[in-house]
PDB file of C-alpha atoms in Angstrom:
ATOM      1  CA  GLU A 702     141.526 152.705 128.624  1.00  0.00           C
ATOM      2  CA  GLN A 703     140.663 156.663 128.459  1.00  0.00           C
ATOM      3  CA  PHE A 704     142.027 159.882 127.837  1.00  0.00           C
ATOM      4  CA  VAL A 705     142.038 161.990 131.323  1.00  0.00           C
ATOM      5  CA  THR A 706     143.409 165.413 132.684  1.00  0.00           C
ATOM      6  CA  VAL A 707     145.071 165.171 136.078  1.00  0.00           C
ATOM      7  CA  GLY A 708     145.859 167.692 138.695  1.00  0.00           C
ATOM      8  CA  THR A 709     146.041 171.471 138.917  1.00  0.00           C
ATOM      9  CA  ARG A 710     148.250 171.806 135.913  1.00  0.00           C
ATOM     10  CA  ARG A 711     145.796 169.444 133.998  1.00  0.00           C
ATOM     11  CA  LEU A 712     148.370 167.241 132.688  1.00  0.00           C
ATOM     12  CA  THR A 713     146.988 164.709 129.982  1.00  0.00           C
ATOM     13  CA  GLY A 714     147.490 161.054 130.756  1.00  0.00           C
ATOM     14  CA  VAL A 715     145.804 157.750 129.861  1.00  0.00           C
ATOM     15  CA  LEU A 716     144.102 155.872 132.480  1.00  0.00           C
ATOM     16  CA  THR A 717     143.889 151.925 132.183  1.00  0.00           C
ATOM     17  CA  GLY A 718     141.316 150.631 134.661  1.00  0.00           C
ATOM     18  CA  ALA A 719     140.815 147.290 136.416  1.00  0.00           C
ATOM     19  CA  PRO A 720     138.756 144.734 134.466  1.00  0.00           C
ATOM     20  CA  PRO A 721     134.944 144.878 135.428  1.00  0.00           C
ATOM     21  CA  GLU A 722     135.294 141.371 137.360  1.00  0.00           C
ATOM     22  CA  HIS A 723     137.878 143.108 139.812  1.00  0.00           C
ATOM     23  CA  ASP A 724     136.359 143.829 143.122  1.00  0.00           C
ATOM     24  CA  ALA A 725     135.268 147.341 143.249  1.00  0.00           C
ATOM     25  CA  ASP A 726     135.184 147.731 146.908  1.00  0.00           C
ATOM     26  CA  ALA A 727     138.899 146.770 147.412  1.00  0.00           C
ATOM     27  CA  PRO A 728     141.368 149.486 148.034  1.00  0.00           C
ATOM     28  CA  ALA A 729     142.581 150.876 144.570  1.00  0.00           C
ATOM     29  CA  THR A 730     146.326 151.455 143.651  1.00  0.00           C
ATOM     30  CA  THR A 731     147.484 153.731 140.736  1.00  0.00           C
ATOM     31  CA  VAL A 732     150.770 153.180 139.243  1.00  0.00           C
ATOM     32  CA  VAL A 733     151.640 156.189 137.329  1.00  0.00           C
ATOM     33  CA  PHE A 734     154.290 156.037 134.476  1.00  0.00           C
ATOM     34  CA  LEU A 735     156.412 159.148 133.801  1.00  0.00           C
ATOM     35  CA  ASN A 736     157.831 160.262 130.943  1.00  0.00           C
ATOM     36  CA  SER A 737     161.526 158.955 129.933  1.00  0.00           C
ATOM     37  CA  GLY A 738     163.855 161.075 127.906  1.00  0.00           C
ATOM     38  CA  SER A 739     161.446 162.565 125.301  1.00  0.00           C
ATOM     39  CA  GLU A 740     159.252 159.521 125.100  1.00  0.00           C
ATOM     40  CA  VAL A 741     155.663 160.413 125.469  1.00  0.00           C
ATOM     41  CA  HIS A 742     153.073 158.338 127.556  1.00  0.00           C
ATOM     42  CA  THR A 743     153.447 155.247 125.641  1.00  0.00           C
ATOM     43  CA  GLY A 744     156.992 154.744 126.823  1.00  0.00           C
ATOM     44  CA  PRO A 745     160.057 153.595 125.262  1.00  0.00           C
ATOM     45  CA  GLY A 746     158.839 150.948 122.396  1.00  0.00           C
ATOM     46  CA  ARG A 747     155.402 151.085 123.789  1.00  0.00           C
ATOM     47  CA  ALA A 748     156.644 149.320 127.048  1.00  0.00           C
ATOM     48  CA  TRP A 749     154.342 151.458 129.290  1.00  0.00           C
ATOM     49  CA  VAL A 750     151.439 150.375 127.212  1.00  0.00           C
ATOM     50  CA  GLU A 751     152.321 146.886 127.546  1.00  0.00           C
ATOM     51  CA  TYR A 752     152.953 147.455 131.401  1.00  0.00           C
ATOM     52  CA  ALA A 753     149.715 149.311 131.980  1.00  0.00           C
ATOM     53  CA  ARG A 754     147.584 146.608 130.406  1.00  0.00           C
ATOM     54  CA  GLY A 755     149.465 143.740 132.250  1.00  0.00           C
ATOM     55  CA  LEU A 756     149.182 145.719 135.401  1.00  0.00           C
ATOM     56  CA  ALA A 757     145.501 146.164 134.995  1.00  0.00           C
ATOM     57  CA  ARG A 758     144.618 142.417 134.741  1.00  0.00           C
ATOM     58  CA  PRO A 759     144.948 141.680 138.526  1.00  0.00           C
ATOM     59  CA  GLY A 760     143.208 144.859 139.376  1.00  0.00           C
ATOM     60  CA  VAL A 761     145.930 147.590 139.567  1.00  0.00           C
ATOM     61  CA  GLU A 762     145.033 150.901 137.751  1.00  0.00           C
ATOM     62  CA  VAL A 763     147.452 152.559 135.574  1.00  0.00           C
ATOM     63  CA  LEU A 764     148.139 155.995 134.539  1.00  0.00           C
ATOM     64  CA  ARG A 765     150.398 156.976 131.782  1.00  0.00           C
ATOM     65  CA  VAL A 766     151.023 160.729 131.815  1.00  0.00           C
ATOM     66  CA  ASP A 767     152.780 163.484 130.048  1.00  0.00           C
ATOM     67  CA  PHE A 768     154.678 166.217 131.969  1.00  0.00           C
ATOM     68  CA  ARG A 769     153.979 169.772 130.695  1.00  0.00           C
ATOM     69  CA  GLY A 770     155.959 170.260 127.372  1.00  0.00           C
ATOM     70  CA  TRP A 771     155.665 166.449 126.537  1.00  0.00           C
ATOM     71  CA  GLY A 772     153.131 164.884 124.320  1.00  0.00           C
ATOM     72  CA  GLU A 773     149.574 165.936 124.722  1.00  0.00           C
ATOM     73  CA  SER A 774     149.928 168.142 128.049  1.00  0.00           C
ATOM     74  CA  PRO A 775     149.815 171.703 128.253  1.00  0.00           C
ATOM     75  CA  ASP A 776     153.077 173.258 126.965  1.00  0.00           C
ATOM     76  CA  GLU A 777     153.218 176.415 129.262  1.00  0.00           C
ATOM     77  CA  GLY A 778     156.463 177.387 127.773  1.00  0.00           C
ATOM     78  CA  HIS A 779     158.426 173.888 128.564  1.00  0.00           C
ATOM     79  CA  ALA A 780     158.364 172.510 125.072  1.00  0.00           C
ATOM     80  CA  PRO A 781     160.223 170.773 124.007  1.00  0.00           C
ATOM     81  CA  GLY A 782     160.959 168.971 127.191  1.00  0.00           C
ATOM     82  CA  ARG A 783     164.102 168.023 128.620  1.00  0.00           C
ATOM     83  CA  PRO A 784     164.721 164.857 130.484  1.00  0.00           C
ATOM     84  CA  TYR A 785     165.770 166.674 133.722  1.00  0.00           C
ATOM     85  CA  ASP A 786     163.757 169.893 133.460  1.00  0.00           C
ATOM     86  CA  GLU A 787     163.282 171.163 137.242  1.00  0.00           C
ATOM     87  CA  HIS A 788     159.450 171.447 136.679  1.00  0.00           C
ATOM     88  CA  THR A 789     159.039 167.721 135.792  1.00  0.00           C
ATOM     89  CA  VAL A 790     159.275 166.828 139.826  1.00  0.00           C
ATOM     90  CA  ASN A 791     156.562 169.413 140.693  1.00  0.00           C
ATOM     91  CA  ASP A 792     154.472 167.763 137.795  1.00  0.00           C
ATOM     92  CA  ALA A 793     154.845 164.272 139.393  1.00  0.00           C
ATOM     93  CA  ILE A 794     154.124 165.672 142.879  1.00  0.00           C
ATOM     94  CA  ASP A 795     150.922 167.286 141.428  1.00  0.00           C
ATOM     95  CA  VAL A 796     149.726 163.919 140.105  1.00  0.00           C
ATOM     96  CA  VAL A 797     150.609 162.087 143.245  1.00  0.00           C
ATOM     97  CA  GLU A 798     148.292 164.681 145.340  1.00  0.00           C
ATOM     98  CA  ALA A 799     145.451 164.295 142.593  1.00  0.00           C
ATOM     99  CA  ARG A 800     145.286 160.859 142.862  1.00  0.00           C
ATOM    100  CA  ARG A 801     145.665 160.393 146.517  1.00  0.00           C
ATOM    101  CA  ALA A 802     142.680 162.847 146.992  1.00  0.00           C
ATOM    102  CA  GLN A 803     140.858 160.344 145.239  1.00  0.00           C
ATOM    103  CA  GLY A 804     141.813 157.710 147.823  1.00  0.00           C
ATOM    104  CA  ARG A 805     144.292 155.864 145.768  1.00  0.00           C
ATOM    105  CA  ARG A 806     147.571 154.386 146.932  1.00  0.00           C
ATOM    106  CA  VAL A 807     150.217 155.784 144.479  1.00  0.00           C
ATOM    107  CA  VAL A 808     153.389 154.360 143.104  1.00  0.00           C
ATOM    108  CA  LEU A 809     155.672 156.197 140.552  1.00  0.00           C
ATOM    109  CA  ALA A 810     157.166 154.390 137.841  1.00  0.00           C
ATOM    110  CA  GLY A 811     159.797 155.412 135.232  1.00  0.00           C
ATOM    111  CA  LEU A 812     162.831 154.789 133.185  1.00  0.00           C
ATOM    112  CA  CYS A 813     166.244 156.721 133.350  1.00  0.00           C
ATOM    113  CA  ALA A 814     164.916 160.095 133.755  1.00  0.00           C
ATOM    114  CA  GLY A 815     161.612 159.019 134.619  1.00  0.00           C
ATOM    115  CA  ALA A 816     163.167 157.036 137.691  1.00  0.00           C
ATOM    116  CA  TRP A 817     165.181 159.907 138.531  1.00  0.00           C
ATOM    117  CA  ILE A 818     162.182 162.245 138.974  1.00  0.00           C
ATOM    118  CA  GLY A 819     159.995 159.538 140.647  1.00  0.00           C
ATOM    119  CA  LEU A 820     162.832 158.913 143.240  1.00  0.00           C
ATOM    120  CA  LYS A 821     163.074 162.859 143.813  1.00  0.00           C
ATOM    121  CA  ALA A 822     159.411 163.107 144.270  1.00  0.00           C
ATOM    122  CA  ALA A 823     159.320 160.419 146.758  1.00  0.00           C
ATOM    123  CA  THR A 824     161.300 162.741 148.946  1.00  0.00           C
ATOM    124  CA  GLN A 825     159.084 165.571 148.881  1.00  0.00           C
ATOM    125  CA  VAL A 826     155.596 164.074 148.825  1.00  0.00           C
ATOM    126  CA  ARG A 827     154.238 160.802 150.358  1.00  0.00           C
ATOM    127  CA  VAL A 828     153.972 158.124 147.844  1.00  0.00           C
ATOM    128  CA  ASP A 829     153.204 154.398 148.444  1.00  0.00           C
ATOM    129  CA  GLY A 830     156.077 153.150 146.114  1.00  0.00           C
ATOM    130  CA  VAL A 831     158.461 153.814 143.563  1.00  0.00           C
ATOM    131  CA  ILE A 832     159.438 151.510 140.404  1.00  0.00           C
ATOM    132  CA  ALA A 833     162.906 152.735 139.179  1.00  0.00           C
ATOM    133  CA  ILE A 834     164.107 151.435 135.871  1.00  0.00           C
ATOM    134  CA  ASN A 835     167.965 152.144 135.399  1.00  0.00           C
ATOM    135  CA  PRO A 836     167.871 155.610 137.608  1.00  0.00           C
ATOM    136  CA  GLN A 837     171.183 157.819 136.941  1.00  0.00           C
ATOM    137  CA  LEU A 838     171.678 159.405 140.324  1.00  0.00           C
ATOM    138  CA  TYR A 839     174.789 161.168 139.113  1.00  0.00           C
ATOM    139  CA  TRP A 840     172.490 163.689 137.088  1.00  0.00           C
ATOM    140  CA  GLN A 841     171.652 167.136 138.452  1.00  0.00           C
ATOM    141  CA  PRO A 842     168.399 169.092 137.508  1.00  0.00           C
ATOM    142  CA  GLY A 843     168.770 170.829 134.473  1.00  0.00           C
ATOM    143  CA  ASP A 844     171.810 168.899 133.139  1.00  0.00           C
ATOM    144  CA  PRO A 845     172.408 168.599 129.591  1.00  0.00           C
ATOM    145  CA  VAL A 846     172.281 164.762 128.351  1.00  0.00           C
ATOM    146  CA  GLU A 847     173.174 163.052 125.292  1.00  0.00           C
ATOM    147  CA  ALA A 848     170.625 161.239 123.371  1.00  0.00           C
ATOM    148  CA  LEU A 849     172.660 157.815 123.945  1.00  0.00           C
ATOM    149  CA  MET A 850     173.743 156.008 127.080  1.00  0.00           C
ATOM    150  CA  THR A 851     176.952 155.031 125.079  1.00  0.00           C
ATOM    151  CA  THR A 852     177.773 158.423 124.240  1.00  0.00           C
ATOM    152  CA  THR A 853     177.198 159.586 127.982  1.00  0.00           C
ATOM    153  CA  ARG A 854     179.456 156.463 128.928  1.00  0.00           C
ATOM    154  CA  ALA A 855     182.301 157.538 126.637  1.00  0.00           C
ATOM    155  CA  ARG A 856     182.089 161.031 128.032  1.00  0.00           C
ATOM    156  CA  ARG A 857     182.010 159.749 131.517  1.00  0.00           C
ATOM    157  CA  ARG A 858     184.847 157.280 131.175  1.00  0.00           C
ATOM    158  CA  SER A 859     187.497 158.825 133.135  1.00  0.00           C
ATOM    159  CA  GLU A 860     185.149 159.815 135.934  1.00  0.00           C
ATOM    160  CA  ILE A 861     183.697 156.096 135.870  1.00  0.00           C
ATOM    161  CA  GLU A 862     187.566 154.712 136.275  1.00  0.00           C
ATOM    162  CA  HIS A 863     188.407 157.348 138.938  1.00  0.00           C
ATOM    163  CA  PHE A 864     185.103 156.529 141.034  1.00  0.00           C
ATOM    164  CA  ARG A 865     186.137 152.769 140.550  1.00  0.00           C
ATOM    165  CA  ALA A 866     189.616 153.454 141.918  1.00  0.00           C
ATOM    166  CA  HIS A 867     188.862 156.009 144.740  1.00  0.00           C
ATOM    167  CA  GLY A 868     185.057 155.925 145.311  1.00  0.00           C
ATOM    168  CA  ALA A 869     185.560 154.605 149.061  1.00  0.00           C
ATOM    169  CA  ARG A 870     187.744 157.507 149.726  1.00  0.00           C
ATOM    170  CA  LEU A 871     185.802 160.238 147.806  1.00  0.00           C
ATOM    171  CA  GLU A 872     182.701 159.183 149.746  1.00  0.00           C
ATOM    172  CA  ARG A 873     184.343 160.080 152.917  1.00  0.00           C
ATOM    173  CA  GLU A 874     186.117 163.214 151.767  1.00  0.00           C
ATOM    174  CA  VAL A 875     184.124 164.480 148.773  1.00  0.00           C
ATOM    175  CA  ASP A 876     180.338 165.042 149.703  1.00  0.00           C
ATOM    176  CA  HIS A 877     178.071 163.984 146.461  1.00  0.00           C
ATOM    177  CA  PRO A 878     174.434 165.205 146.370  1.00  0.00           C
ATOM    178  CA  ALA A 879     173.161 161.668 145.543  1.00  0.00           C
ATOM    179  CA  ARG A 880     174.401 160.598 149.158  1.00  0.00           C
ATOM    180  CA  SER A 881     171.759 163.025 151.070  1.00  0.00           C
ATOM    181  CA  TRP A 882     169.346 161.799 148.348  1.00  0.00           C
ATOM    182  CA  LEU A 883     169.793 158.193 149.504  1.00  0.00           C
ATOM    183  CA  ALA A 884     169.469 159.453 153.106  1.00  0.00           C
ATOM    184  CA  ASP A 885     166.323 161.204 152.397  1.00  0.00           C
ATOM    185  CA  LEU A 886     164.840 158.100 150.589  1.00  0.00           C
ATOM    186  CA  ARG A 887     165.580 155.741 153.726  1.00  0.00           C
ATOM    187  CA  ARG A 888     164.015 158.636 155.953  1.00  0.00           C
ATOM    188  CA  ALA A 889     160.795 158.836 153.802  1.00  0.00           C
ATOM    189  CA  GLY A 890     160.598 154.975 153.986  1.00  0.00           C
ATOM    190  CA  SER A 891     158.274 154.530 150.698  1.00  0.00           C
ATOM    191  CA  PRO A 892     159.624 150.894 149.281  1.00  0.00           C
ATOM    192  CA  VAL A 893     161.567 151.211 145.959  1.00  0.00           C
ATOM    193  CA  LEU A 894     161.976 148.547 143.505  1.00  0.00           C
ATOM    194  CA  ALA A 895     165.171 149.271 141.543  1.00  0.00           C
ATOM    195  CA  PHE A 896     165.632 147.784 138.189  1.00  0.00           C
ATOM    196  CA  PHE A 897     169.062 147.597 136.724  1.00  0.00           C
ATOM    197  CA  ALA A 898     170.322 146.322 133.505  1.00  0.00           C
ATOM    198  CA  ALA A 899     173.585 144.445 133.926  1.00  0.00           C
ATOM    199  CA  GLY A 900     176.573 146.713 134.084  1.00  0.00           C
ATOM    200  CA  ASP A 901     174.133 149.768 133.955  1.00  0.00           C
ATOM    201  CA  ASP A 902     175.913 153.258 134.674  1.00  0.00           C
ATOM    202  CA  GLY A 903     173.371 154.188 137.525  1.00  0.00           C
ATOM    203  CA  LEU A 904     174.324 150.831 139.194  1.00  0.00           C
ATOM    204  CA  GLU A 905     178.086 151.117 138.792  1.00  0.00           C
ATOM    205  CA  PHE A 906     177.937 154.636 140.091  1.00  0.00           C
ATOM    206  CA  LEU A 907     176.122 153.726 143.352  1.00  0.00           C
ATOM    207  CA  GLN A 908     178.190 150.956 143.886  1.00  0.00           C
ATOM    208  CA  ASP A 909     181.653 152.681 143.009  1.00  0.00           C
ATOM    209  CA  ARG A 910     181.042 156.188 144.252  1.00  0.00           C
ATOM    210  CA  LEU A 911     178.622 155.730 147.224  1.00  0.00           C
ATOM    211  CA  PRO A 912     179.510 152.332 148.460  1.00  0.00           C
ATOM    212  CA  VAL A 913     178.436 152.821 152.192  1.00  0.00           C
ATOM    213  CA  ALA A 914     175.550 155.079 151.583  1.00  0.00           C
ATOM    214  CA  TRP A 915     174.302 152.517 148.866  1.00  0.00           C
ATOM    215  CA  GLN A 916     174.949 149.394 151.211  1.00  0.00           C
ATOM    216  CA  GLU A 917     172.891 151.294 154.148  1.00  0.00           C
ATOM    217  CA  THR A 918     170.040 151.803 151.571  1.00  0.00           C
ATOM    218  CA  ILE A 919     170.099 148.221 150.618  1.00  0.00           C
ATOM    219  CA  ASP A 920     170.345 146.980 154.422  1.00  0.00           C
ATOM    220  CA  SER A 921     167.497 149.270 155.276  1.00  0.00           C
ATOM    221  CA  ARG A 922     165.153 147.112 153.054  1.00  0.00           C
ATOM    222  CA  VAL A 923     163.663 150.594 151.594  1.00  0.00           C
ATOM    223  CA  VAL A 924     165.140 149.453 147.992  1.00  0.00           C
ATOM    224  CA  THR A 925     165.173 146.069 146.663  1.00  0.00           C
ATOM    225  CA  VAL A 926     167.464 145.555 143.660  1.00  0.00           C
ATOM    226  CA  VAL A 927     166.693 143.380 140.591  1.00  0.00           C
ATOM    227  CA  GLU A 928     169.412 142.926 138.038  1.00  0.00           C
ATOM    228  CA  ILE A 929     167.882 141.777 134.970  1.00  0.00           C
ATOM    229  CA  ASP A 930     168.824 141.104 131.430  1.00  0.00           C
ATOM    230  CA  ILE A 931     167.476 144.273 130.021  1.00  0.00           C
ATOM    231  CA  ASP A 932     169.126 146.919 127.953  1.00  0.00           C
ATOM    232  CA  HIS A 933     168.811 150.552 129.126  1.00  0.00           C
ATOM    233  CA  PRO A 934     166.051 151.675 127.156  1.00  0.00           C
ATOM    234  CA  MET A 935     164.158 148.154 127.411  1.00  0.00           C
ATOM    235  CA  HIS A 936     164.259 147.400 123.672  1.00  0.00           C
ATOM    236  CA  ARG A 937     164.772 143.779 124.613  1.00  0.00           C
ATOM    237  CA  PHE A 938     160.955 143.292 124.266  1.00  0.00           C
ATOM    238  CA  TRP A 939     161.279 139.601 125.120  1.00  0.00           C
ATOM    239  CA  ARG A 940     162.375 140.409 128.675  1.00  0.00           C
ATOM    240  CA  ARG A 941     159.466 142.626 129.473  1.00  0.00           C
ATOM    241  CA  PRO A 942     157.227 140.028 130.931  1.00  0.00           C
ATOM    242  CA  ALA A 943     159.897 139.361 133.574  1.00  0.00           C
ATOM    243  CA  VAL A 944     159.950 143.035 134.401  1.00  0.00           C
ATOM    244  CA  LEU A 945     156.017 142.821 134.624  1.00  0.00           C
ATOM    245  CA  ASP A 946     155.961 140.055 136.851  1.00  0.00           C
ATOM    246  CA  ALA A 947     158.498 141.780 139.259  1.00  0.00           C
ATOM    247  CA  MET A 948     156.356 145.005 139.255  1.00  0.00           C
ATOM    248  CA  ALA A 949     152.896 143.196 139.875  1.00  0.00           C
ATOM    249  CA  ARG A 950     154.834 141.263 143.041  1.00  0.00           C
ATOM    250  CA  PHE A 951     156.121 144.474 144.240  1.00  0.00           C
ATOM    251  CA  VAL A 952     152.822 146.121 144.071  1.00  0.00           C
ATOM    252  CA  ALA A 953     151.084 143.094 145.826  1.00  0.00           C
ATOM    253  CA  GLU A 954     153.792 142.406 148.556  1.00  0.00           C
ATOM    254  CA  ARG A 955     155.242 145.840 149.235  1.00  0.00           C
ATOM    255  CA  VAL A 956     152.562 148.402 148.316  1.00  0.00           C
ATOM    256  CA  GLU A 957     149.115 146.600 149.080  1.00  0.00           C
ATOM    257  CA  ARG A 958     150.794 144.195 151.812  1.00  0.00           C
ATOM    258  CA  PRO A 959     153.367 146.445 153.212  1.00  0.00           C
ATOM    259  CA  GLY A 960     156.317 144.715 155.328  1.00  0.00           C
ATOM    260  CA  GLU A 961     156.490 141.448 153.283  1.00  0.00           C
ATOM    261  CA  PRO A 962     159.734 140.856 151.303  1.00  0.00           C
ATOM    262  CA  VAL A 963     159.623 140.870 147.583  1.00  0.00           C
ATOM    263  CA  THR A 964     159.847 137.305 146.562  1.00  0.00           C
TER     264      THR A 964
END
């Protein structure tokens, strides 16, 4: 593992390389873990550290990077970083372009806000895959957010109940930005592995508010959904091996051997 600077914005990250016995001539894949919330490059409860080292064993390169205003990256007026700051998408795109210029396949990975950013970037730059853990597509750029999902859910209670009761009608009559976002992801065609904790707000929103568009996205096989017994911030560390296994299969089967379903 080594500290590196990446892209034109000279973002700071930690690069976890493949072990020495890995075939150096094989095409390389870089999984880029993005900041979630105000977490730095270690990830929530050091999850990114664990996943990086686990993915490196079969030969996947992993970059844990900080956006401007987070962790060790330049400030440039963005500190303290907020989860849905608009510049973060451009930072992610800059990282993608830098790694692709070095001949790497690139997979963006993130939790909650990081997943949101990865999915948004995938509609604007070519990526080879996205690993999105509990993305909340109801947020808009620059939205203020509460520190806890329990607080967010309490504030959104009436909206959640309204979507559950009237979502099919609302989808036909009242457009939502996430609908065109899903269409953009289908057009881009980059495979997406979406993890959701059981009953997560992000999954409920897609199922209740955009049932037709969400089903079209599932049917397109662009998005593979995995519901797993993880809490929203992944503090149930004993479930992390299952998440890591699914990530590794996704990279091997959908990124490095595209066209094959995730098993």
